[in-house]
PDB file of C-alpha atoms in Angstrom:
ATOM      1  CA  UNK A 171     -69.771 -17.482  -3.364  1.00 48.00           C
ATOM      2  CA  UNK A 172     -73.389 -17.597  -2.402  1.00 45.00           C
ATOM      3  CA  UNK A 173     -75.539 -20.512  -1.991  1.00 47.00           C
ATOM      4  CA  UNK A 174     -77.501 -21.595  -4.196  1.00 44.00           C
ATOM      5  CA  UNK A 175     -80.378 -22.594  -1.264  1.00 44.00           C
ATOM      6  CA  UNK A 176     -80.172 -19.039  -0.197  1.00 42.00           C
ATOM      7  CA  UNK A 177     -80.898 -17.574  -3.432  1.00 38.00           C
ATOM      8  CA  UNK A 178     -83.998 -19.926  -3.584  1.00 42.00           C
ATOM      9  CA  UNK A 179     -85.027 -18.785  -0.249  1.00 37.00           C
ATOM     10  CA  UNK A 180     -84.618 -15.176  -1.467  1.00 43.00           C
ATOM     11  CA  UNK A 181     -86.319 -15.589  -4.637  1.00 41.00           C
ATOM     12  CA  UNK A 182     -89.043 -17.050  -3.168  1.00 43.00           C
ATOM     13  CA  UNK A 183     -91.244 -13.963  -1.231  1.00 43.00           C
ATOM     14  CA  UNK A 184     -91.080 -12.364  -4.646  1.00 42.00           C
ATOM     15  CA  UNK A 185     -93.487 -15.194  -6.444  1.00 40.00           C
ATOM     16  CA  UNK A 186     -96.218 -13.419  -5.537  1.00 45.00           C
ATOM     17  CA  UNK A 187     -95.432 -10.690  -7.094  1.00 40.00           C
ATOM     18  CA  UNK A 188     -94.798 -12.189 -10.592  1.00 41.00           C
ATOM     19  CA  UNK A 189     -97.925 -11.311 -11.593  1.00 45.00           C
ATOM     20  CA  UNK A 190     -98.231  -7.772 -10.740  1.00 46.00           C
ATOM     21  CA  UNK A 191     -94.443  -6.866 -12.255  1.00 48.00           C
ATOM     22  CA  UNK A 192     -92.838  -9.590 -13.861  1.00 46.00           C
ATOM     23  CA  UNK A 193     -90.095  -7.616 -15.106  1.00 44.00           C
ATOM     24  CA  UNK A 194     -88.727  -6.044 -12.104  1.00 46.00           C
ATOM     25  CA  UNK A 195     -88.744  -9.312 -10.107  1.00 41.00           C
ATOM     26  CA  UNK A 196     -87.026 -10.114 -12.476  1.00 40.00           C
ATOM     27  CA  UNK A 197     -84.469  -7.672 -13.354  1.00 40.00           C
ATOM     28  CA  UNK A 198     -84.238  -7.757  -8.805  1.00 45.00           C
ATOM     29  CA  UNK A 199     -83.861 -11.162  -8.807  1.00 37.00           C
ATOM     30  CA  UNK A 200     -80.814 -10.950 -11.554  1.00 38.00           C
ATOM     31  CA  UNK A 201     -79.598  -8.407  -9.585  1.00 42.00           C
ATOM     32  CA  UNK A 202     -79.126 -10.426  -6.177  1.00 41.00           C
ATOM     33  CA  UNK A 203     -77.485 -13.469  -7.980  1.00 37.00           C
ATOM     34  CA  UNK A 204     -74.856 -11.588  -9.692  1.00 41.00           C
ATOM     35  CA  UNK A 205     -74.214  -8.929  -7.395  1.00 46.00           C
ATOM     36  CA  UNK A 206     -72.432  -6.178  -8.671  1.00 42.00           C
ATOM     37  CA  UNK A 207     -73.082  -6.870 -11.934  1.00 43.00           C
ATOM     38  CA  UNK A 208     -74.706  -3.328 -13.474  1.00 43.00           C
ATOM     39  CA  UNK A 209     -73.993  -3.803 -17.367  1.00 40.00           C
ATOM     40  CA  UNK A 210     -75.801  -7.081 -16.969  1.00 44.00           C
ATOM     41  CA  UNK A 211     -78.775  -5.976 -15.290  1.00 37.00           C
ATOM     42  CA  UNK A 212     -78.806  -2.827 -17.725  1.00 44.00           C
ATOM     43  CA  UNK A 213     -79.205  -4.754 -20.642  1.00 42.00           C
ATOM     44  CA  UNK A 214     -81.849  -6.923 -19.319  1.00 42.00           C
ATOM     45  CA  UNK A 215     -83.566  -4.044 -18.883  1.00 45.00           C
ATOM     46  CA  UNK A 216     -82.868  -2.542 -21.805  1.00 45.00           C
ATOM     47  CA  UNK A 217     -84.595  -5.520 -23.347  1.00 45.00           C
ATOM     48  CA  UNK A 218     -87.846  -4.494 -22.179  1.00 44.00           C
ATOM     49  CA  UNK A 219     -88.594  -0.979 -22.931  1.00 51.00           C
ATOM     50  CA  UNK A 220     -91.293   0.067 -24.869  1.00 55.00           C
ATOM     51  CA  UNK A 221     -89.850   0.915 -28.841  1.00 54.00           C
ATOM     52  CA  UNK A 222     -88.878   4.880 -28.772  1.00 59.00           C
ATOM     53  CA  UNK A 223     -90.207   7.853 -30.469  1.00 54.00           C
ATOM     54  CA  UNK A 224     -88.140   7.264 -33.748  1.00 53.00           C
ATOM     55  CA  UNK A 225     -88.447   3.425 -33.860  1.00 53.00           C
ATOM     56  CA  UNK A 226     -92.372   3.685 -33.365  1.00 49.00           C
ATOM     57  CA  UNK A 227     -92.431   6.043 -36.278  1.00 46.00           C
ATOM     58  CA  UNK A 228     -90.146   3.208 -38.580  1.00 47.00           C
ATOM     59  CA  UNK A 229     -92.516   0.670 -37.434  1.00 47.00           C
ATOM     60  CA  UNK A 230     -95.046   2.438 -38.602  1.00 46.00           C
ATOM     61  CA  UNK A 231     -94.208   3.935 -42.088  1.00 42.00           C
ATOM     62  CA  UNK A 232     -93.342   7.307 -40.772  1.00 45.00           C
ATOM     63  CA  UNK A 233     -89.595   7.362 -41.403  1.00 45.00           C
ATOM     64  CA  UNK A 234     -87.524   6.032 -44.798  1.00 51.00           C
ATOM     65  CA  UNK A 235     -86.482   2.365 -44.246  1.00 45.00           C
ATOM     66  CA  UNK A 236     -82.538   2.216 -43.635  1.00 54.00           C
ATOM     67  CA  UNK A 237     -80.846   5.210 -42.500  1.00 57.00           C
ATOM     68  CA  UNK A 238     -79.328   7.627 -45.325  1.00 55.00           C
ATOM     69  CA  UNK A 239     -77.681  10.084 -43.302  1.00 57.00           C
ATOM     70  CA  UNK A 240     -75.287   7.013 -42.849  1.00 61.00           C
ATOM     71  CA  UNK A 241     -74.312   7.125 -46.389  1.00 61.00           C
ATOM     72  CA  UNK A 242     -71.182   9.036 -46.308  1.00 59.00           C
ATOM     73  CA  UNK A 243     -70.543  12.441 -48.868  1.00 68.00           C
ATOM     74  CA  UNK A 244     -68.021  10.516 -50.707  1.00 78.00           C
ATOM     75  CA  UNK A 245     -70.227   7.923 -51.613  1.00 87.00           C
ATOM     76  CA  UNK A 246     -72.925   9.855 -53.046  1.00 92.00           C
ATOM     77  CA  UNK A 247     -70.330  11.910 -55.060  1.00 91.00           C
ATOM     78  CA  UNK A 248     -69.286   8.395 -56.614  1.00 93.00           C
ATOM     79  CA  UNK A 249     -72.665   7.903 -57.239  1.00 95.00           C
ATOM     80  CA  UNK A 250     -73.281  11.449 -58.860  1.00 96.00           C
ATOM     81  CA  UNK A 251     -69.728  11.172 -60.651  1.00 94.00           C
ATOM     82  CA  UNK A 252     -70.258   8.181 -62.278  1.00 93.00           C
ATOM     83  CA  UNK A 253     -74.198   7.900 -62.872  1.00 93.00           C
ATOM     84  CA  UNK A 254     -75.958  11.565 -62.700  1.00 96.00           C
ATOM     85  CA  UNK A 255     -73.190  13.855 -64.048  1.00 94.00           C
ATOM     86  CA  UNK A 256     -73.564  13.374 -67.344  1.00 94.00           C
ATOM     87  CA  UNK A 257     -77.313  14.677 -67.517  1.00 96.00           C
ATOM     88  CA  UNK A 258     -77.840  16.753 -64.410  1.00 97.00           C
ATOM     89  CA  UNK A 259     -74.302  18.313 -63.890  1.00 96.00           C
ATOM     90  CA  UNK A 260     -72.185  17.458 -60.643  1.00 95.00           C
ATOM     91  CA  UNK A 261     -74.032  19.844 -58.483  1.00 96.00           C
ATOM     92  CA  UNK A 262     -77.807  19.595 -60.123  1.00 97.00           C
ATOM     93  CA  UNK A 263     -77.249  22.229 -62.921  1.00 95.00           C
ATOM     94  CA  UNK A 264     -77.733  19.899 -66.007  1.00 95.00           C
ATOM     95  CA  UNK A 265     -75.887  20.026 -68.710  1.00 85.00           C
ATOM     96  CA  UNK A 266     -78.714  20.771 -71.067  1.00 93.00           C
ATOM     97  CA  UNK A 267     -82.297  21.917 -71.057  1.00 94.00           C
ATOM     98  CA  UNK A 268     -83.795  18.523 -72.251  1.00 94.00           C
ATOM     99  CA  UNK A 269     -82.866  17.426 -68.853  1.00 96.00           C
ATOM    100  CA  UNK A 270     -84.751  18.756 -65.346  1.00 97.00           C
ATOM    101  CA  UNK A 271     -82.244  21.137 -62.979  1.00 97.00           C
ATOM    102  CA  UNK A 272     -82.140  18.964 -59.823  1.00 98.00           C
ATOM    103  CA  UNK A 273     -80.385  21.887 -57.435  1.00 98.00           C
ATOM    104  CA  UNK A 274     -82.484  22.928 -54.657  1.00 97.00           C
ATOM    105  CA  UNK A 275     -85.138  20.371 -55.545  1.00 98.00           C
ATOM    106  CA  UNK A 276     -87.363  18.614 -52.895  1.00 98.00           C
ATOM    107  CA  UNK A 277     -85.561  15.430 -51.464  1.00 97.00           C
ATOM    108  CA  UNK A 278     -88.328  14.073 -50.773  1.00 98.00           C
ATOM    109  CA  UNK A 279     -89.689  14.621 -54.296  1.00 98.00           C
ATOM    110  CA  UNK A 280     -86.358  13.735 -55.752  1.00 98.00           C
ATOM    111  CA  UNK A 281     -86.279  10.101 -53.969  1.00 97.00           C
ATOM    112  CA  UNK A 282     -89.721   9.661 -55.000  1.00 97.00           C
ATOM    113  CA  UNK A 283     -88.996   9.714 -58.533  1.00 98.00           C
ATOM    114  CA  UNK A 284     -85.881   7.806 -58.733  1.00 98.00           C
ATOM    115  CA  UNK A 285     -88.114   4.582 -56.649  1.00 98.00           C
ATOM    116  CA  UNK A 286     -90.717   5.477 -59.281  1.00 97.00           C
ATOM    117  CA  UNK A 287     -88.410   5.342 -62.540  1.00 97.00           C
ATOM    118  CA  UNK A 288     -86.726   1.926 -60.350  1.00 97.00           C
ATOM    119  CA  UNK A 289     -90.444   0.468 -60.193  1.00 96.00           C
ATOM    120  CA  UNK A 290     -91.881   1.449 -63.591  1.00 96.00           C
ATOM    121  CA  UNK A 291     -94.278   3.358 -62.098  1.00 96.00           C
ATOM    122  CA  UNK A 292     -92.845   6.415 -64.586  1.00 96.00           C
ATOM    123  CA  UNK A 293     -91.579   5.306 -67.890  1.00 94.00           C
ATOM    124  CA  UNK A 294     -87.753   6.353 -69.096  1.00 94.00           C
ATOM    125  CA  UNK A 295     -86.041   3.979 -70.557  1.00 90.00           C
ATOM    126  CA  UNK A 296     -83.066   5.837 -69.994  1.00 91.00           C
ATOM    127  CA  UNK A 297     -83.468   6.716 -66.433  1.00 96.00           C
ATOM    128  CA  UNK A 298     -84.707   2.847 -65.328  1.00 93.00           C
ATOM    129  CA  UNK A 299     -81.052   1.901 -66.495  1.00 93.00           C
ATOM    130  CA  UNK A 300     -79.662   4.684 -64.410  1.00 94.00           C
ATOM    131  CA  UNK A 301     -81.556   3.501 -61.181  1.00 96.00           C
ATOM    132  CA  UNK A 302     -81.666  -0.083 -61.476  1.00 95.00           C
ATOM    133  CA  UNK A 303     -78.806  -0.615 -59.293  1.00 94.00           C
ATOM    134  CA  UNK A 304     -79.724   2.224 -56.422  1.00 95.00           C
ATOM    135  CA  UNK A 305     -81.213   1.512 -52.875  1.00 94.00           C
ATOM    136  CA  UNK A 306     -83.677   3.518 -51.285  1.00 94.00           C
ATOM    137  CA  UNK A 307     -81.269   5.114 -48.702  1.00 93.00           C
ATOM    138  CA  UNK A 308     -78.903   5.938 -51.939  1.00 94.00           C
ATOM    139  CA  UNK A 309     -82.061   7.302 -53.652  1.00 96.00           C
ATOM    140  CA  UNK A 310     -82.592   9.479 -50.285  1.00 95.00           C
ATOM    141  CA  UNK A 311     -79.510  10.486 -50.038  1.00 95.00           C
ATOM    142  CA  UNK A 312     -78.843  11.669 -53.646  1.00 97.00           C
ATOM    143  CA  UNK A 313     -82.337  13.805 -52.952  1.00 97.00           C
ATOM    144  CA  UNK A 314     -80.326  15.224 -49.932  1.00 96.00           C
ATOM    145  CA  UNK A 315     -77.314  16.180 -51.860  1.00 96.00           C
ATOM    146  CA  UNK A 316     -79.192  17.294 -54.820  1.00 97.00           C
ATOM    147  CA  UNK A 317     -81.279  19.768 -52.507  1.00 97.00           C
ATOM    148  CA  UNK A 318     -78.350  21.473 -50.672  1.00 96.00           C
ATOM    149  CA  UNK A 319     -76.772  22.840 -53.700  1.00 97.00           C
ATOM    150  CA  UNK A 320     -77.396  26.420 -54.936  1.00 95.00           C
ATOM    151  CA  UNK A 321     -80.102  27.443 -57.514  1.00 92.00           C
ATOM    152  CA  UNK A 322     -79.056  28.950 -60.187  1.00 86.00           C
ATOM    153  CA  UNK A 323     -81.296  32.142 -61.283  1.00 86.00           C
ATOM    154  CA  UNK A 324     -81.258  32.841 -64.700  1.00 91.00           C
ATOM    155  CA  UNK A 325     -83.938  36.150 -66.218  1.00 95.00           C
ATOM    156  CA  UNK A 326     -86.481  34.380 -68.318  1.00 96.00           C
ATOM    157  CA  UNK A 327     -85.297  34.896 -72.234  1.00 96.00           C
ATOM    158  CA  UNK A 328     -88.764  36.322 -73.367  1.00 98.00           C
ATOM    159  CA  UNK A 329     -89.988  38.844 -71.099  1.00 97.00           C
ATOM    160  CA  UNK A 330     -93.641  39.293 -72.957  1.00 98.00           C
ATOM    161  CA  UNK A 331     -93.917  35.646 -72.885  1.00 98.00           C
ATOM    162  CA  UNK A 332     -93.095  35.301 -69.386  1.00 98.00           C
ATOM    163  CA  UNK A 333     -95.675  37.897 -68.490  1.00 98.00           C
ATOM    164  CA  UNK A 334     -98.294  35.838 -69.929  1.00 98.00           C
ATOM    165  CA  UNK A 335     -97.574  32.967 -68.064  1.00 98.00           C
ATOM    166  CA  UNK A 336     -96.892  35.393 -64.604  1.00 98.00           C
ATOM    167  CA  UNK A 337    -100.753  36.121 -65.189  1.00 98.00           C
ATOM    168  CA  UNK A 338    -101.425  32.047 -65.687  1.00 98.00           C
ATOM    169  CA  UNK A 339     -99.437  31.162 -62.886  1.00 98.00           C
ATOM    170  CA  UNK A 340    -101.003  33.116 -60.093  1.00 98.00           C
ATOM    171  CA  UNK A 341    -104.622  33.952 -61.891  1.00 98.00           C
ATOM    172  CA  UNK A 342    -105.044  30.887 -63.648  1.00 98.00           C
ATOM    173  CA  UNK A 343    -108.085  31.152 -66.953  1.00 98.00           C
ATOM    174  CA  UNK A 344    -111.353  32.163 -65.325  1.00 96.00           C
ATOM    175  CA  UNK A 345    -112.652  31.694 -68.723  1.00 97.00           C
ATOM    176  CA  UNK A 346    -111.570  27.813 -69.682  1.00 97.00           C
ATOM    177  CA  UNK A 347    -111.925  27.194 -65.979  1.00 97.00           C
ATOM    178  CA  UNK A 348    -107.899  26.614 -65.796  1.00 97.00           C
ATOM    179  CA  UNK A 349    -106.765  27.347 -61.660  1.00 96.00           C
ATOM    180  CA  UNK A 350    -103.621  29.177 -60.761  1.00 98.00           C
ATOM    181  CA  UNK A 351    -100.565  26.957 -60.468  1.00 98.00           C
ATOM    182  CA  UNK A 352     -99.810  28.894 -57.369  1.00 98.00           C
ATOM    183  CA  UNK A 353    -102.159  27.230 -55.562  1.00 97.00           C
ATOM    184  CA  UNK A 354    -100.603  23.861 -55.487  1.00 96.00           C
ATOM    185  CA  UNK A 355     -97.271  24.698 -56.017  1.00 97.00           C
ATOM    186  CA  UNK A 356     -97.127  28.383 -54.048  1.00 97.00           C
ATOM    187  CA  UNK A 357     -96.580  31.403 -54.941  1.00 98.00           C
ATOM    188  CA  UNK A 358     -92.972  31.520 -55.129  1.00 98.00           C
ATOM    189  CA  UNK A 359     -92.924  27.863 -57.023  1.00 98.00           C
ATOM    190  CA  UNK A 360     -91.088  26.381 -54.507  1.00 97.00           C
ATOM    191  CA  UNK A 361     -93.333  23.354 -54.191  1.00 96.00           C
ATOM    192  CA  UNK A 362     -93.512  21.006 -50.763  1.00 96.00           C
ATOM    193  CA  UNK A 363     -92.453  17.669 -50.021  1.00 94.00           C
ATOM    194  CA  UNK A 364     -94.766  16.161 -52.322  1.00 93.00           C
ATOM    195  CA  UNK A 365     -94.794  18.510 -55.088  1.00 96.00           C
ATOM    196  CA  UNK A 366     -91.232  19.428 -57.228  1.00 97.00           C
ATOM    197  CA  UNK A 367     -90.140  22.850 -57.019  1.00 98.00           C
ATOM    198  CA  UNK A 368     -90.480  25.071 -60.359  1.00 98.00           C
ATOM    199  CA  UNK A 369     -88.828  28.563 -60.086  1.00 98.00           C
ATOM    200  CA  UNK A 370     -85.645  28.339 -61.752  1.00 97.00           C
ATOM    201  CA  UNK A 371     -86.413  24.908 -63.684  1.00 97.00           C
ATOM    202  CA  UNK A 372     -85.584  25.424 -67.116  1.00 97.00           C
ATOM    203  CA  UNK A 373     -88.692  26.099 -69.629  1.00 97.00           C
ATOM    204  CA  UNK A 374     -87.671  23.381 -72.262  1.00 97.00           C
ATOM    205  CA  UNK A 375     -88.339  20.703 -69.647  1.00 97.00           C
ATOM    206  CA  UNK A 376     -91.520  22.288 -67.943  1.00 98.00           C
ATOM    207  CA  UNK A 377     -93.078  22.482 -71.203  1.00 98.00           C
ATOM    208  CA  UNK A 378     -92.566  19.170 -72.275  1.00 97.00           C
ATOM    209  CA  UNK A 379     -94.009  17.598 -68.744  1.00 97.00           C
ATOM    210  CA  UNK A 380     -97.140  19.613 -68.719  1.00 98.00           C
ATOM    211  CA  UNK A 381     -97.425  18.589 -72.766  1.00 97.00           C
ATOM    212  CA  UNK A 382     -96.880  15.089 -71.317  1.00 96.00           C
ATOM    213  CA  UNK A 383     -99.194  15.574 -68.494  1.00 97.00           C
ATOM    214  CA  UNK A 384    -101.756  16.694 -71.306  1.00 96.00           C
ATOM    215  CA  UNK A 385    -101.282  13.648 -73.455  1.00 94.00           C
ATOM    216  CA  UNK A 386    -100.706  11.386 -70.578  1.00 93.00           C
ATOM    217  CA  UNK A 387     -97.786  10.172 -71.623  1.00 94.00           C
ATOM    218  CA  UNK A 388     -96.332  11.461 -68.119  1.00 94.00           C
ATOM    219  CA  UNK A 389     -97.100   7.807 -66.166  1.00 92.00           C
ATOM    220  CA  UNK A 390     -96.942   9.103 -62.837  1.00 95.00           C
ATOM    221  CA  UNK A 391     -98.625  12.161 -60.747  1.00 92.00           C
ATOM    222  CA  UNK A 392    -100.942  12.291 -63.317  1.00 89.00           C
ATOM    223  CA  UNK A 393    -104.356  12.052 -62.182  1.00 88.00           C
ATOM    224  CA  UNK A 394    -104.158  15.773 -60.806  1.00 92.00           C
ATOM    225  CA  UNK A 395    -101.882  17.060 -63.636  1.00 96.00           C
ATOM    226  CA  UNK A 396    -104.279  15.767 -66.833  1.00 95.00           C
ATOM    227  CA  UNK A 397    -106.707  17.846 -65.137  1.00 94.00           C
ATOM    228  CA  UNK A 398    -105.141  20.743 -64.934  1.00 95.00           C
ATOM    229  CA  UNK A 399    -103.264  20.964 -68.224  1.00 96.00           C
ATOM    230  CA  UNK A 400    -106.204  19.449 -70.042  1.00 96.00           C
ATOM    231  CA  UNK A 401    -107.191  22.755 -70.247  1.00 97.00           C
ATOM    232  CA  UNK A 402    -104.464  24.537 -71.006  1.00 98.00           C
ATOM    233  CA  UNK A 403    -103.274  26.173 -74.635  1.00 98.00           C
ATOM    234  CA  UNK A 404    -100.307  25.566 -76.012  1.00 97.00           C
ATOM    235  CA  UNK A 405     -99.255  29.124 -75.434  1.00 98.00           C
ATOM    236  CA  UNK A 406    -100.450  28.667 -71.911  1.00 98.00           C
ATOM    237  CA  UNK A 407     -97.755  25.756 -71.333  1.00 98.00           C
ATOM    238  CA  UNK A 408     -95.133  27.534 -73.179  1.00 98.00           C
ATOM    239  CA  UNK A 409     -95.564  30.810 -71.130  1.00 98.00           C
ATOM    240  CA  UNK A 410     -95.990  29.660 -67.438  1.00 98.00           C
ATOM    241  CA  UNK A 411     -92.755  27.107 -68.093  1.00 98.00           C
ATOM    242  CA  UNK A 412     -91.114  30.805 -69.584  1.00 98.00           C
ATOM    243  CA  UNK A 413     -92.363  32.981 -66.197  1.00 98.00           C
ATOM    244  CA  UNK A 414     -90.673  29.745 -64.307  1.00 98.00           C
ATOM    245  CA  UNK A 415     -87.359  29.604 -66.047  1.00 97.00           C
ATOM    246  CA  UNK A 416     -87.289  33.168 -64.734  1.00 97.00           C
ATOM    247  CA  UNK A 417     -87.614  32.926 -61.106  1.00 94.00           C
TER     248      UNK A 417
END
C-alpha cells in the first residue's frame, strides 16, 4: 500500500500548477494514487472533453432530437400496418387518389408534416387522430421508410392536358405574372428537404392542395403557396397537377 503522507508530499509540487491545467494535475494526480488503474483515469478524462462534432450540432438545433435510426424496421412496419396502411398503402402507394403517394417522398418533408398535423399547425381532423400518439423519432423514421420505397410511374391520363401544364410548370404565365413551378420545386419535381416532391404524385391530390393553397384553406406552407396559386386558373391547377401525375 502507499502512504498516505507520501501521496501528500507528491501532490504537493503540482499546486502550482492548478492554475495553468487543472485537469491534468488532476487526471496525474488520480493516476499516482491508484496506480495501475487505466479505466479509471480514462473516464475521468473522458469527463472533460469538449462535446463532439455530432453532440455540438444536437445542442444546437442541427440534428432531430432522439435518435431514429434506433427505431428498429419492425417497429415502423407496426406503425405503418396498423396506422398508415389504410390510406397510403404499406409501401407509400395509397390506396386512392384522395390521398397523397408518400413513396420516394422527402423525409424530411414527410416528418415535418406529421409534427405539423400533431401540433395543429395544418388542419385534418383525420390525420391529428392518426398522429396524436407518434414521437418525433417515429415521425422521422416513418419519413425514412416512406422515402426508400420505389415510385411508381404512371403516363399522365390526358396527354393535351398534361402539355398545358408541361408549359406552366417550367414557363410559368408571363402574362398573369404566374412563375414556373420549376423554380422552387426543380425541374424534374423532385423537390428538396424543405419542399415535397411532385413527379409521380397523383393529380387528384395536387389539384386539390394548390385549390387549397388558393383559398387558404391549406393552414400550413402557405404564405409562399397563396402567392403563387393566387394567380393561377383553374385549368392552370388542373393541368400542371396532370403533367405531374405523369412524371
Amino acid at each position: 500500500m502507499r502512504d498516505s503522507g507520501a501521496i501528500q508530499l507528491q501532490a504537493a509540487p503540482h499546486l502550482s500548477l492548478m492554475q495553468k491545467n487543472p485537469t491534468n494535475v488532476t487526471l496525474g494526480w488520480m493516476q499516482a494514487v491508484l496506480g495501475e488503474a487505466p479505466i479509471q483515469v480514462e473516464r475521468a478524462r473522458a469527463g472533460t472533453q469538449q462535446p463532439g462534432k455530432r453532440e455540438l450540432e444536437r445542442q444546437n438545433g442541427l440534428l432531430p432530437l432522439g435518435d431514429a435510426a434506433k427505431i428498429v424496421h419492425g417497429q415502423v412496419r407496426k406503425i405503418v400496418g396498423g396506422v398508415c396502411f389504410v390510406c397510403h398503402g404499406a409501401e407509400g402507394e395509397s390506396s386512392s387518389e384522395v390521398f397523397p403517394r408518400l413513396a420516394g417522398q422527402h423525409w424530411e418533408y414527410i416528418a415535418k408534416q406529421l409534427e405539423n398535423f400533431k401540433s395543429g399547425k395544418r388542419k385534418s381532423t383525420a390525420m391529428s387522430d392518426m398522429v396524436a400518439k407518434l414521437t418525433p423519432d417515429e415521425m422521422v423514421a416513418l419519413g425514412k421508410y416512406f422515402e426508400k420505397q420505389a415510385v411508381a410511374v404512371e403516363p399522365a391520363k390526358d396527354k393535351g392536358l398534361a402539355a398545358v401544364g408541361q408549359y406552366i410548370y417550367h414557363q410559368g404565365n408571363k402574362f398573369s405574372g404566374l412563375a414556373a413551378c420549376a423554380s422552387c420545386h426543380g425541374a424534374e419535381a423532385k423537390g428538396t428537404t424543405a419542399l415535397p416532391r411532385l413527379a409521380g404524385q397523383y393529380a387528384d391530390y395536387i389539384a386539390t392542395q394548390l385549390q387549397q393553397f388558393n383559398k387558404r384553406e391549406r393552414t400550413n406552407d402557405n404564405a409562399v403557396m397563396h402567392a403563387i396559386v393566387s394567380k393561377m386558373t383553374p385549368l392552370e391547377m388542373a393541368a400542371v397537377a396532370e403533367y405531374l401525375s405523369g412524371k
